[in-house]
mmCIF file of C-alpha atoms and ligand atoms in Angstrom:
data_model
loop_
_atom_site.group_PDB
_atom_site.id
_atom_site.type_symbol
_atom_site.label_atom_id
_atom_site.label_comp_id
_atom_site.label_asym_id
_atom_site.label_seq_id
_atom_site.Cartn_x
_atom_site.Cartn_y
_atom_site.Cartn_z
ATOM 1 C CA MET A 1 0.056 -0.218 0.326
ATOM 2 C CA LYS A 2 1.712 3.219 -1.921
ATOM 3 C CA ARG A 3 -0.666 5.575 1.474
ATOM 4 C CA ILE A 4 1.374 3.784 4.139
ATOM 5 C CA TYR A 5 5.048 3.540 5.205
ATOM 6 C CA GLY A 6 4.767 1.356 7.630
ATOM 7 C CA TYR A 7 4.327 0.679 12.015
ATOM 8 C CA ARG A 8 6.662 3.099 14.531
ATOM 9 C CA CYS A 9 7.173 2.415 17.759
ATOM 10 C CA THR A 10 6.099 5.047 20.054
ATOM 11 C CA LEU A 11 8.176 3.071 22.884
ATOM 12 C CA CYS A 12 11.522 2.430 20.841
ATOM 13 C CA GLY A 13 11.045 4.239 17.593
ATOM 14 C CA LYS A 14 11.887 1.211 15.890
ATOM 15 C CA GLU A 15 10.503 1.443 12.548
ATOM 16 C CA TYR A 16 8.793 -1.504 10.737
ATOM 17 C CA PRO A 17 7.559 -1.341 6.990
ATOM 18 C CA TYR A 18 4.064 -2.451 6.363
ATOM 19 C CA GLY A 19 2.877 -5.938 5.217
ATOM 20 C CA PRO A 20 2.195 -8.411 7.342
ATOM 21 C CA GLU A 21 -0.411 -6.769 10.170
ATOM 22 C CA LEU A 22 1.335 -6.469 13.658
ATOM 23 C CA MET A 23 -0.295 -5.419 16.607
ATOM 24 C CA THR A 24 2.265 -4.231 18.691
ATOM 25 C CA CYS A 25 6.226 -3.979 18.487
ATOM 26 C CA PRO A 26 8.118 -7.453 18.188
ATOM 27 C CA ALA A 27 11.399 -5.812 19.755
ATOM 28 C CA CYS A 28 8.843 -4.011 22.675
ATOM 29 C CA GLY A 29 6.532 -6.690 23.387
ATOM 30 C CA GLU A 30 2.659 -6.075 24.658
ATOM 31 C CA LYS A 31 3.763 -2.073 26.344
ATOM 32 C CA GLY A 32 5.637 -1.933 22.736
ATOM 33 C CA ILE A 33 2.099 0.682 21.895
ATOM 34 C CA LEU A 34 2.703 1.059 17.321
ATOM 35 C CA ASP A 35 1.895 3.963 15.493
ATOM 36 C CA ILE A 36 0.734 3.812 11.869
ATOM 37 C CA VAL A 37 3.507 5.891 9.178
ATOM 38 C CA PHE A 38 1.432 7.314 6.820
ATOM 39 C CA ASN A 39 3.096 8.815 3.428
ATOM 40 C CA TYR A 40 1.150 11.905 2.963
ATOM 41 C CA THR A 41 2.342 12.965 -0.432
ATOM 42 C CA GLU A 42 0.435 9.487 -1.602
ATOM 43 C CA VAL A 43 -2.606 9.972 0.694
ATOM 44 C CA LYS A 44 -2.696 14.057 -0.676
ATOM 45 C CA LYS A 45 -3.316 12.434 -4.462
ATOM 46 C CA GLU A 46 -6.716 10.375 -3.071
ATOM 47 C CA LEU A 47 -7.562 12.563 -0.335
ATOM 48 C CA ASN A 48 -7.687 16.178 -0.217
ATOM 49 C CA ARG A 49 -9.954 20.135 -0.194
ATOM 50 C CA ASP A 50 -10.744 19.182 -3.587
ATOM 51 C CA THR A 51 -12.119 15.729 -3.217
ATOM 52 C CA LEU A 52 -13.602 16.224 -0.039
ATOM 53 C CA LYS A 53 -15.693 18.456 -1.601
ATOM 54 C CA LYS A 54 -16.794 16.397 -4.348
ATOM 55 C CA ASP A 55 -17.207 13.474 -1.751
ATOM 56 C CA ARG A 56 -21.138 12.222 -1.452
ATOM 57 C CA ASP A 57 -20.156 10.017 1.021
ATOM 58 C CA ASN A 58 -21.444 10.849 4.467
ATOM 59 C CA SER A 59 -19.817 9.095 6.962
ATOM 60 C CA MET A 60 -16.188 8.100 8.469
ATOM 61 C CA TRP A 61 -15.328 7.120 5.484
ATOM 62 C CA ARG A 62 -14.960 9.914 3.528
ATOM 63 C CA TYR A 63 -11.216 9.845 4.379
ATOM 64 C CA ARG A 64 -10.489 6.055 3.751
ATOM 65 C CA ALA A 65 -7.240 7.305 2.490
ATOM 66 C CA LEU A 66 -6.074 7.930 6.044
ATOM 67 C CA MET A 67 -7.249 4.476 7.136
ATOM 68 C CA PRO A 68 -4.645 1.576 7.233
ATOM 69 C CA LEU A 69 -7.330 -0.785 5.287
ATOM 70 C CA LYS A 70 -7.952 -2.032 1.351
ATOM 71 C CA GLY A 71 -10.988 0.131 1.408
ATOM 72 C CA GLU A 72 -13.296 -2.540 -0.315
ATOM 73 C CA GLY A 73 -17.555 -3.086 0.710
ATOM 74 C CA LEU A 74 -17.446 0.203 2.855
ATOM 75 C CA GLY A 75 -20.448 1.080 1.722
ATOM 76 C CA LYS A 76 -22.160 -2.043 2.993
ATOM 77 C CA PHE A 77 -21.672 -0.835 6.406
ATOM 78 C CA LEU A 78 -24.189 1.437 8.700
ATOM 79 C CA ARG A 79 -23.550 4.894 8.444
ATOM 80 C CA ILE A 80 -20.546 5.892 11.208
ATOM 81 C CA GLY A 81 -19.268 9.276 11.834
ATOM 82 C CA TRP A 82 -19.872 12.228 10.091
ATOM 83 C CA THR A 83 -22.270 13.254 13.275
ATOM 84 C CA PRO A 84 -23.322 16.966 13.708
ATOM 85 C CA LEU A 85 -21.187 19.349 15.115
ATOM 86 C CA TYR A 86 -23.182 22.069 16.694
ATOM 87 C CA GLU A 87 -22.609 25.507 17.111
ATOM 88 C CA SER A 88 -23.889 26.614 21.000
ATOM 89 C CA LEU A 89 -26.825 28.345 21.183
ATOM 90 C CA ARG A 90 -26.535 28.593 25.253
ATOM 91 C CA LEU A 91 -23.940 26.623 26.589
ATOM 92 C CA GLY A 92 -20.965 28.590 25.689
ATOM 93 C CA ASP A 93 -22.586 31.718 27.204
ATOM 94 C CA GLU A 94 -23.188 29.989 30.417
ATOM 95 C CA LEU A 95 -19.644 29.245 30.683
ATOM 96 C CA GLY A 96 -18.702 32.521 29.270
ATOM 97 C CA LEU A 97 -17.301 31.504 26.428
ATOM 98 C CA LYS A 98 -17.176 33.434 23.115
ATOM 99 C CA LYS A 99 -17.571 30.387 20.985
ATOM 100 C CA LEU A 100 -18.411 26.030 21.708
ATOM 101 C CA TYR A 101 -19.111 23.943 19.614
ATOM 102 C CA ILE A 102 -20.115 20.769 20.138
ATOM 103 C CA LYS A 103 -19.524 17.682 18.257
ATOM 104 C CA ASP A 104 -21.966 14.426 19.389
ATOM 105 C CA ASP A 105 -20.615 11.612 18.539
ATOM 106 C CA GLY A 106 -23.431 10.596 20.869
ATOM 107 C CA ILE A 107 -25.748 9.484 17.367
ATOM 108 C CA ASN A 108 -23.769 6.894 15.720
ATOM 109 C CA PRO A 109 -24.795 3.992 14.990
ATOM 110 C CA THR A 110 -24.465 2.128 18.570
ATOM 111 C CA ALA A 111 -24.668 5.285 20.307
ATOM 112 C CA SER A 112 -20.544 6.055 21.032
ATOM 113 C CA LEU A 113 -17.425 7.359 19.390
ATOM 114 C CA LYS A 114 -16.188 3.697 19.379
ATOM 115 C CA ASP A 115 -18.534 3.224 16.360
ATOM 116 C CA ARG A 116 -15.391 4.788 14.581
ATOM 117 C CA ALA A 117 -12.696 2.454 15.932
ATOM 118 C CA SER A 118 -15.126 -0.562 15.137
ATOM 119 C CA GLY A 119 -15.655 -0.406 12.043
ATOM 120 C CA VAL A 120 -12.026 0.043 11.360
ATOM 121 C CA ALA A 121 -11.657 -3.163 13.495
ATOM 122 C CA VAL A 122 -14.411 -4.984 11.458
ATOM 123 C CA ALA A 123 -13.240 -3.854 8.134
ATOM 124 C CA LYS A 124 -9.713 -5.013 8.210
ATOM 125 C CA ALA A 125 -10.831 -8.709 10.232
ATOM 126 C CA LEU A 126 -12.959 -9.168 7.318
ATOM 127 C CA GLU A 127 -10.176 -8.112 5.008
ATOM 128 C CA LEU A 128 -7.591 -10.232 6.610
ATOM 129 C CA GLY A 129 -10.661 -13.108 6.682
ATOM 130 C CA TYR A 130 -11.187 -13.991 9.969
ATOM 131 C CA ASP A 131 -14.918 -15.676 10.797
ATOM 132 C CA THR A 132 -14.961 -14.119 14.410
ATOM 133 C CA ILE A 133 -13.742 -10.805 16.227
ATOM 134 C CA CYS A 134 -13.231 -10.553 19.991
ATOM 135 C CA CYS A 135 -12.548 -7.178 22.595
ATOM 136 C CA SER A 136 -12.920 -6.706 26.085
ATOM 137 C CA SER A 137 -14.808 -3.391 27.154
ATOM 138 C CA THR A 138 -16.092 -1.578 29.915
ATOM 139 C CA GLY A 139 -19.138 -1.253 27.763
ATOM 140 C CA ASN A 140 -18.879 0.622 24.197
ATOM 141 C CA ALA A 141 -15.686 -1.078 22.578
ATOM 142 C CA ALA A 142 -17.758 -4.459 22.514
ATOM 143 C CA SER A 143 -21.637 -3.035 21.513
ATOM 144 C CA SER A 144 -19.554 -0.951 18.757
ATOM 145 C CA CYS A 145 -17.902 -4.136 18.077
ATOM 146 C CA ALA A 146 -21.270 -6.837 17.674
ATOM 147 C CA GLY A 147 -23.734 -3.908 16.404
ATOM 148 C CA ASN A 148 -20.578 -3.317 13.173
ATOM 149 C CA ALA A 149 -19.800 -6.943 13.167
ATOM 150 C CA ALA A 150 -23.604 -8.188 13.408
ATOM 151 C CA ARG A 151 -24.224 -6.063 10.139
ATOM 152 C CA MET A 152 -21.143 -7.175 8.497
ATOM 153 C CA GLY A 153 -21.925 -10.724 9.072
ATOM 154 C CA LEU A 154 -18.984 -11.365 11.618
ATOM 155 C CA LYS A 155 -19.012 -13.411 14.793
ATOM 156 C CA THR A 156 -18.133 -11.949 17.877
ATOM 157 C CA VAL A 157 -16.819 -12.645 21.829
ATOM 158 C CA ILE A 158 -16.777 -10.013 23.971
ATOM 159 C CA PHE A 159 -15.534 -9.984 27.517
ATOM 160 C CA VAL A 160 -17.173 -7.324 29.907
ATOM 161 C CA PRO A 161 -17.021 -6.701 33.457
ATOM 162 C CA GLU A 162 -20.092 -7.597 35.600
ATOM 163 C CA ARG A 163 -20.916 -3.546 37.011
ATOM 164 C CA ALA A 164 -21.219 -3.054 33.258
ATOM 165 C CA PRO A 165 -24.356 -0.625 32.860
ATOM 166 C CA LYS A 166 -27.458 -2.980 32.073
ATOM 167 C CA GLY A 167 -28.716 -0.703 28.815
ATOM 168 C CA LYS A 168 -25.117 -1.584 27.265
ATOM 169 C CA VAL A 169 -25.435 -5.229 27.744
ATOM 170 C CA ALA A 170 -28.373 -5.580 26.117
ATOM 171 C CA GLN A 171 -27.229 -4.304 23.388
ATOM 172 C CA LEU A 172 -24.463 -6.723 22.545
ATOM 173 C CA LEU A 173 -26.881 -9.397 23.633
ATOM 174 C CA ILE A 174 -29.149 -7.602 20.775
ATOM 175 C CA PHE A 175 -26.703 -7.858 18.536
ATOM 176 C CA GLY A 176 -26.144 -11.916 19.387
ATOM 177 C CA ALA A 177 -22.572 -11.495 20.562
ATOM 178 C CA ASN A 178 -21.509 -14.066 22.596
ATOM 179 C CA VAL A 179 -21.110 -12.629 25.809
ATOM 180 C CA ILE A 180 -18.501 -13.276 29.053
ATOM 181 C CA SER A 181 -19.466 -11.318 31.937
ATOM 182 C CA VAL A 182 -16.359 -11.213 34.247
ATOM 183 C CA LYS A 183 -16.442 -11.510 37.562
ATOM 184 C CA GLY A 184 -13.807 -8.499 38.304
ATOM 185 C CA ASP A 185 -12.636 -5.112 36.990
ATOM 186 C CA TYR A 186 -11.612 -3.385 34.184
ATOM 187 C CA ARG A 187 -8.401 -4.965 34.327
ATOM 188 C CA GLN A 188 -8.542 -8.945 34.804
ATOM 189 C CA THR A 189 -11.326 -8.954 31.943
ATOM 190 C CA PHE A 190 -9.257 -7.558 29.833
ATOM 191 C CA GLU A 191 -6.078 -10.319 30.770
ATOM 192 C CA LEU A 192 -8.828 -13.049 29.735
ATOM 193 C CA SER A 193 -9.486 -11.736 26.944
ATOM 194 C CA LYS A 194 -6.530 -11.886 25.926
ATOM 195 C CA ALA A 195 -5.552 -15.292 26.879
ATOM 196 C CA ALA A 196 -9.026 -16.563 24.887
ATOM 197 C CA ILE A 197 -7.296 -14.521 21.739
ATOM 198 C CA GLU A 198 -4.076 -15.935 22.162
ATOM 199 C CA LYS A 199 -6.127 -19.351 22.582
ATOM 200 C CA TRP A 200 -8.314 -19.706 20.060
ATOM 201 C CA GLY A 201 -7.112 -17.310 17.130
ATOM 202 C CA PHE A 202 -9.506 -14.308 17.197
ATOM 203 C CA TYR A 203 -9.104 -11.007 15.572
ATOM 204 C CA ASN A 204 -8.336 -8.438 18.119
ATOM 205 C CA ARG A 205 -10.086 -5.211 19.212
ATOM 206 C CA ASN A 206 -8.882 -4.917 22.322
ATOM 207 C CA ALA A 207 -8.799 -0.910 22.030
ATOM 208 C CA GLY A 208 -5.267 0.340 23.668
ATOM 209 C CA ILE A 209 -3.124 -2.499 21.470
ATOM 210 C CA ASN A 210 -4.706 -2.566 18.297
ATOM 211 C CA PRO A 211 -2.889 0.387 16.298
ATOM 212 C CA ILE A 212 -5.455 0.872 13.755
ATOM 213 C CA LEU A 213 -8.388 1.907 16.312
ATOM 214 C CA THR A 214 -7.032 4.799 16.567
ATOM 215 C CA GLU A 215 -6.753 5.411 13.163
ATOM 216 C CA GLY A 216 -10.756 4.940 13.491
ATOM 217 C CA LYS A 217 -10.900 7.018 16.205
ATOM 218 C CA LYS A 218 -9.050 9.492 14.245
ATOM 219 C CA THR A 219 -11.292 10.687 12.035
ATOM 220 C CA VAL A 220 -14.014 12.606 14.269
ATOM 221 C CA ALA A 221 -10.752 15.165 14.228
ATOM 222 C CA LEU A 222 -10.945 15.138 10.426
ATOM 223 C CA GLU A 223 -14.122 15.795 10.649
ATOM 224 C CA ILE A 224 -14.348 19.168 12.730
ATOM 225 C CA ALA A 225 -11.429 19.994 11.165
ATOM 226 C CA GLU A 226 -13.535 20.330 8.087
ATOM 227 C CA GLN A 227 -16.918 21.173 9.246
ATOM 228 C CA LEU A 228 -14.946 24.107 10.384
ATOM 229 C CA ASN A 229 -13.775 24.939 6.904
ATOM 230 C CA PHE A 230 -9.801 23.809 8.024
ATOM 231 C CA GLU A 231 -9.857 26.552 10.569
ATOM 232 C CA PRO A 232 -10.376 24.622 13.732
ATOM 233 C CA THR A 233 -10.490 25.820 17.621
ATOM 234 C CA ASP A 234 -8.529 26.820 19.915
ATOM 235 C CA TRP A 235 -8.977 24.063 21.506
ATOM 236 C CA VAL A 236 -10.851 20.849 21.615
ATOM 237 C CA ALA A 237 -11.719 18.810 24.479
ATOM 238 C CA VAL A 238 -12.199 14.678 25.248
ATOM 239 C CA SER A 239 -12.520 12.361 27.644
ATOM 240 C CA VAL A 240 -9.801 10.293 28.333
ATOM 241 C CA GLY A 241 -9.978 6.442 29.521
ATOM 242 C CA ASP A 242 -7.025 4.093 27.792
ATOM 243 C CA GLY A 243 -6.246 7.265 25.675
ATOM 244 C CA CYS A 244 -6.693 5.976 22.329
ATOM 245 C CA THR A 245 -9.377 8.531 21.556
ATOM 246 C CA ILE A 246 -7.156 11.435 22.758
ATOM 247 C CA GLY A 247 -4.698 10.029 20.889
ATOM 248 C CA GLY A 248 -6.615 10.095 17.464
ATOM 249 C CA VAL A 249 -7.677 13.268 18.023
ATOM 250 C CA TYR A 250 -4.135 14.620 17.757
ATOM 251 C CA ASN A 251 -3.646 12.299 14.963
ATOM 252 C CA GLY A 252 -6.426 13.206 13.023
ATOM 253 C CA MET A 253 -5.538 17.079 13.066
ATOM 254 C CA ILE A 254 -3.021 18.026 9.983
ATOM 255 C CA ASP A 255 -2.635 20.905 9.739
ATOM 256 C CA ARG A 256 -3.499 22.930 12.514
ATOM 257 C CA ILE A 257 -3.379 21.321 15.704
ATOM 258 C CA PRO A 258 -5.655 22.819 18.791
ATOM 259 C CA LYS A 259 -4.829 23.129 22.313
ATOM 260 C CA ILE A 260 -6.370 19.157 23.370
ATOM 261 C CA LEU A 261 -7.916 19.330 27.088
ATOM 262 C CA GLY A 262 -8.075 15.249 28.432
ATOM 263 C CA VAL A 263 -10.268 14.819 31.049
ATOM 264 C CA GLN A 264 -10.610 12.459 33.456
ATOM 265 C CA SER A 265 -13.039 11.578 36.721
ATOM 266 C CA THR A 266 -10.983 12.190 39.579
ATOM 267 C CA GLY A 267 -12.037 8.660 41.020
ATOM 268 C CA CYS A 268 -10.141 7.512 38.451
ATOM 269 C CA CYS A 269 -7.362 9.982 36.919
ATOM 270 C CA PRO A 270 -3.914 8.592 36.361
ATOM 271 C CA PHE A 271 -3.027 10.546 33.286
ATOM 272 C CA VAL A 272 -3.951 13.945 35.545
ATOM 273 C CA ASP A 273 -1.871 12.158 38.247
ATOM 274 C CA ALA A 274 0.783 11.470 36.235
ATOM 275 C CA ALA A 275 1.121 15.327 34.313
ATOM 276 C CA ASN A 276 0.802 17.013 37.737
ATOM 277 C CA ASN A 277 2.957 15.379 38.981
ATOM 278 C CA HIS A 278 5.734 15.062 36.004
ATOM 279 C CA ARG A 279 6.369 11.637 36.985
ATOM 280 C CA ASP A 280 5.351 8.008 34.666
ATOM 281 C CA LEU A 281 1.740 6.585 34.784
ATOM 282 C CA VAL A 282 0.878 4.394 37.742
ATOM 283 C CA PRO A 283 -2.216 2.169 38.955
ATOM 284 C CA THR A 284 -5.165 4.022 40.204
ATOM 285 C CA PRO A 285 -8.299 2.518 41.271
ATOM 286 C CA GLU A 286 -11.364 2.808 39.385
ATOM 287 C CA ASN A 287 -13.713 4.771 41.725
ATOM 288 C CA THR A 288 -15.720 7.070 39.147
ATOM 289 C CA LEU A 289 -19.517 6.363 37.843
ATOM 290 C CA ALA A 290 -17.977 7.263 34.262
ATOM 291 C CA ASP A 291 -17.748 3.821 33.615
ATOM 292 C CA SER A 292 -16.310 3.804 30.185
ATOM 293 C CA ILE A 293 -13.698 6.094 31.357
ATOM 294 C CA ALA A 294 -12.621 3.793 34.222
ATOM 295 C CA VAL A 295 -9.640 3.314 33.490
ATOM 296 C CA GLY A 296 -7.021 2.338 36.130
ATOM 297 C CA VAL A 297 -4.244 1.129 33.890
ATOM 298 C CA PRO A 298 -4.480 2.719 30.494
ATOM 299 C CA ARG A 299 -3.608 0.936 27.793
ATOM 300 C CA ASN A 300 -2.480 3.626 25.066
ATOM 301 C CA PRO A 301 -1.014 6.266 27.675
ATOM 302 C CA LYS A 302 1.883 7.532 24.886
ATOM 303 C CA LYS A 303 -0.499 8.666 22.336
ATOM 304 C CA ALA A 304 -2.277 9.842 25.177
ATOM 305 C CA LEU A 305 0.474 11.916 26.874
ATOM 306 C CA ARG A 306 1.864 13.144 23.483
ATOM 307 C CA ALA A 307 -1.543 14.369 22.847
ATOM 308 C CA VAL A 308 -1.816 16.834 24.731
ATOM 309 C CA GLU A 309 2.364 17.527 25.124
ATOM 310 C CA LYS A 310 2.643 18.156 21.380
ATOM 311 C CA SER A 311 -0.628 20.340 21.256
ATOM 312 C CA ASN A 312 -0.023 22.168 24.166
ATOM 313 C CA GLY A 313 -2.341 20.978 25.824
ATOM 314 C CA ARG A 314 -3.240 20.200 29.069
ATOM 315 C CA TRP A 315 -4.523 17.717 31.561
ATOM 316 C CA ILE A 316 -7.974 18.341 33.915
ATOM 317 C CA ALA A 317 -9.342 16.279 36.164
ATOM 318 C CA VAL A 318 -13.487 16.845 37.458
ATOM 319 C CA THR A 319 -15.203 14.860 40.008
ATOM 320 C CA ASP A 320 -18.383 12.654 40.092
ATOM 321 C CA ASP A 321 -20.543 15.203 40.821
ATOM 322 C CA GLU A 322 -19.228 17.994 38.232
ATOM 323 C CA ILE A 323 -19.674 15.293 35.961
ATOM 324 C CA LEU A 324 -23.405 14.309 36.776
ATOM 325 C CA ALA A 325 -23.830 18.491 36.726
ATOM 326 C CA ALA A 326 -22.573 18.134 32.980
ATOM 327 C CA MET A 327 -25.178 16.048 32.127
ATOM 328 C CA ARG A 328 -27.996 18.415 33.146
ATOM 329 C CA LEU A 329 -26.446 21.139 31.628
ATOM 330 C CA LEU A 330 -25.446 19.693 28.110
ATOM 331 C CA GLY A 331 -28.744 18.576 28.021
ATOM 332 C CA ARG A 332 -30.544 21.621 29.529
ATOM 333 C CA THR A 333 -29.316 24.080 27.241
ATOM 334 C CA GLU A 334 -28.156 22.051 24.221
ATOM 335 C CA GLY A 335 -30.801 19.215 23.610
ATOM 336 C CA VAL A 336 -27.583 16.986 23.585
ATOM 337 C CA PHE A 337 -28.002 13.494 26.220
ATOM 338 C CA GLY A 338 -24.909 12.333 26.936
ATOM 339 C CA GLU A 339 -23.536 9.807 29.239
ATOM 340 C CA PRO A 340 -21.245 10.483 32.117
ATOM 341 C CA ALA A 341 -18.066 9.942 30.070
ATOM 342 C CA GLY A 342 -19.413 11.473 27.174
ATOM 343 C CA VAL A 343 -20.445 15.244 28.818
ATOM 344 C CA THR A 344 -16.732 14.846 31.454
ATOM 345 C CA ALA A 345 -15.430 16.715 28.250
ATOM 346 C CA THR A 346 -17.820 19.102 28.906
ATOM 347 C CA ALA A 347 -17.331 19.332 32.546
ATOM 348 C CA GLY A 348 -13.421 19.772 32.288
ATOM 349 C CA VAL A 349 -14.247 22.716 30.189
ATOM 350 C CA LYS A 350 -16.148 24.616 32.672
ATOM 351 C CA ARG A 351 -13.665 23.940 35.473
ATOM 352 C CA ALA A 352 -11.081 24.671 32.950
ATOM 353 C CA VAL A 353 -12.776 28.174 32.141
ATOM 354 C CA GLN A 354 -13.399 28.534 35.753
ATOM 355 C CA GLU A 355 -9.645 28.107 36.452
ATOM 356 C CA GLY A 356 -8.262 30.494 34.215
ATOM 357 C CA ILE A 357 -6.324 27.204 31.554
ATOM 358 C CA ILE A 358 -8.889 28.177 28.955
ATOM 359 C CA ARG A 359 -9.694 31.882 27.890
ATOM 360 C CA PRO A 360 -12.621 33.651 27.595
ATOM 361 C CA ASP A 361 -11.512 34.492 24.006
ATOM 362 C CA GLU A 362 -10.907 31.749 22.956
ATOM 363 C CA THR A 363 -12.820 28.810 20.746
ATOM 364 C CA VAL A 364 -13.722 25.314 21.503
ATOM 365 C CA THR A 365 -14.791 22.111 20.868
ATOM 366 C CA VAL A 366 -15.787 19.805 22.690
ATOM 367 C CA ILE A 367 -16.693 15.982 21.964
ATOM 368 C CA SER A 368 -19.751 13.856 23.551
ATOM 369 C CA THR A 369 -18.336 10.700 23.346
ATOM 370 C CA GLY A 370 -21.446 8.509 24.120
ATOM 371 C CA SER A 371 -25.124 8.910 24.089
ATOM 372 C CA GLY A 372 -27.264 9.164 27.696
ATOM 373 C CA LEU A 373 -29.612 6.355 26.704
ATOM 374 C CA LYS A 374 -27.052 4.299 27.618
ATOM 375 C CA ASP A 375 -27.259 4.405 30.951
ATOM 376 C CA VAL A 376 -30.587 5.657 31.966
ATOM 377 C CA ASN A 377 -29.520 5.325 36.368
ATOM 378 C CA ASN A 378 -26.707 7.983 36.029
ATOM 379 C CA ALA A 379 -28.908 10.197 34.034
ATOM 380 C CA LEU A 380 -31.992 9.884 36.275
ATOM 381 C CA ARG A 381 -29.246 10.514 39.714
ATOM 382 C CA ALA A 382 -28.662 13.570 37.616
ATOM 383 C CA ALA A 383 -31.665 15.080 36.772
ATOM 384 C CA GLY A 384 -34.314 13.365 39.214
ATOM 385 C CA GLU A 385 -36.990 12.168 39.762
ATOM 386 C CA PRO A 386 -40.479 13.928 37.560
ATOM 387 C CA PHE A 387 -43.553 15.138 40.143
ATOM 388 C CA LEU A 388 -45.978 12.418 40.633
ATOM 389 C CA CYS A 389 -49.785 13.735 39.765
ATOM 390 C CA GLU A 390 -53.093 13.208 40.336
ATOM 391 C CA PRO A 391 -55.008 13.086 37.151
ATOM 392 C CA ASP A 392 -56.758 16.336 38.710
ATOM 393 C CA ILE A 393 -56.297 20.239 37.179
ATOM 394 C CA HIS A 394 -56.893 21.811 40.242
ATOM 395 C CA VAL A 395 -53.918 19.287 42.354
ATOM 396 C CA LEU A 396 -52.155 20.271 39.325
ATOM 397 C CA GLU A 397 -53.025 23.639 39.382
ATOM 398 C CA LYS A 398 -52.223 24.072 43.165
ATOM 399 C CA SER A 399 -49.225 22.108 43.070
ATOM 400 C CA GLY A 400 -47.755 25.514 41.816
ATOM 401 C CA ARG A 401 -45.313 23.220 39.694
ATOM 402 C CA ILE A 402 -46.580 25.022 36.231
ATOM 403 C CA ARG A 403 -46.473 28.982 36.152
HETATM 404 C C1 LIG B 501 -14.152 4.673 25.339
HETATM 405 C C2 LIG B 501 -14.741 5.986 25.735
HETATM 406 C C3 LIG B 501 -13.844 7.282 25.951
HETATM 407 C C4 LIG B 501 -12.558 7.133 26.155
HETATM 408 O O1 LIG B 501 -12.122 6.945 24.802
HETATM 409 P P1 LIG B 501 -10.501 6.387 25.575
HETATM 410 O O2 LIG B 501 -10.245 6.135 24.101
HETATM 411 O O3 LIG B 501 -10.488 4.555 26.222
HETATM 412 O O4 LIG B 501 -9.538 6.972 26.082
HETATM 413 C C5 LIG B 501 -14.805 8.444 26.115
HETATM 414 N N1 LIG B 501 -16.533 8.434 26.542
HETATM 415 C C6 LIG B 501 -17.043 6.910 25.760
HETATM 416 C C7 LIG B 501 -17.910 7.107 26.055
HETATM 417 C C8 LIG B 501 -15.998 6.233 25.833
HETATM 418 O O5 LIG B 501 -16.857 5.103 25.846
#
């Protein structure tokens, strides 16, 4: 493939030519997460501002030249990506920002940004002739894997930690996945899936490891750039678990790179701790209701740290209460319903403005990474219960609920 030179290890820097598919660096082993190195001169022959203007493909596959795929049969997939970028009508004012955009990735086919990575994984598994794809996940990686695989006729084996929210597990079962619910945390779930992949030879869609997944996730940034006429905002804010999404956001910003705000929950913030204390990541507990970013041992530390460092961005942590408040705030001001991890970046922007990290005259894009319908329990926790009323207009009037 002329468009791709090969792989480069994020740890040792060693390069490997593109040919056999590599999962991790042969020299460094499992920790040697790889980057895919593109030949942009070749890519630009297929993909540039002119071709984009003419391309009617309103999905993430409009950027197929920037993906490590042969690119056949992509039109048959569920429609992934090309999600709306809304200019904020009220939230920006409330936060005290000049200009704010909201990228709503909750409206992807299985209702999270993970569809971007899973779409590429399913395409790759098919390209390589696998019949089963396997993944371990707190939920969204799994449901997106199962949904996109179902559409394309691929079998799925999914490992989830026992605490995964019911809505997400329901999605898996409906998509016909073979679901293994693991009595343990995310780390143990991951280890079991790894052993199963080695034993049965499934295609591996474990986000932190497989380098092609970041390449799918980067399409969110490519879209933001194109939707803003290649004049991105000063900041892009994104919630961080494994670190693959934020790494993709950085990879997808080609010409002008905005400052990237990486946001975690104070209950599980290994990246924030490491950055603030100028040391390596250490495993942390996973005490947050934002289950999609409750990752105590991130699998993709290098790409995430690099994204914030190279973009002159910042790391920030917000409490679970701030996350719940952000669910209400985003819903009430803009009509966008995000799950806790989905709105964590919004909570982070609010705090970053308060702390003077983001200045009022700066422009911001906040990514909402997943739909709130996946986690109704926490939504109700955030928003409270409705007013229970007798079917009687006088009672309603007396209650004072309607003025
Ligand atoms: C996975 C996920 C994230 C974070 O992505 P990472 O690659 O794990 O950092 C954020 N929000 C939602 C809704 C997710 O599912």
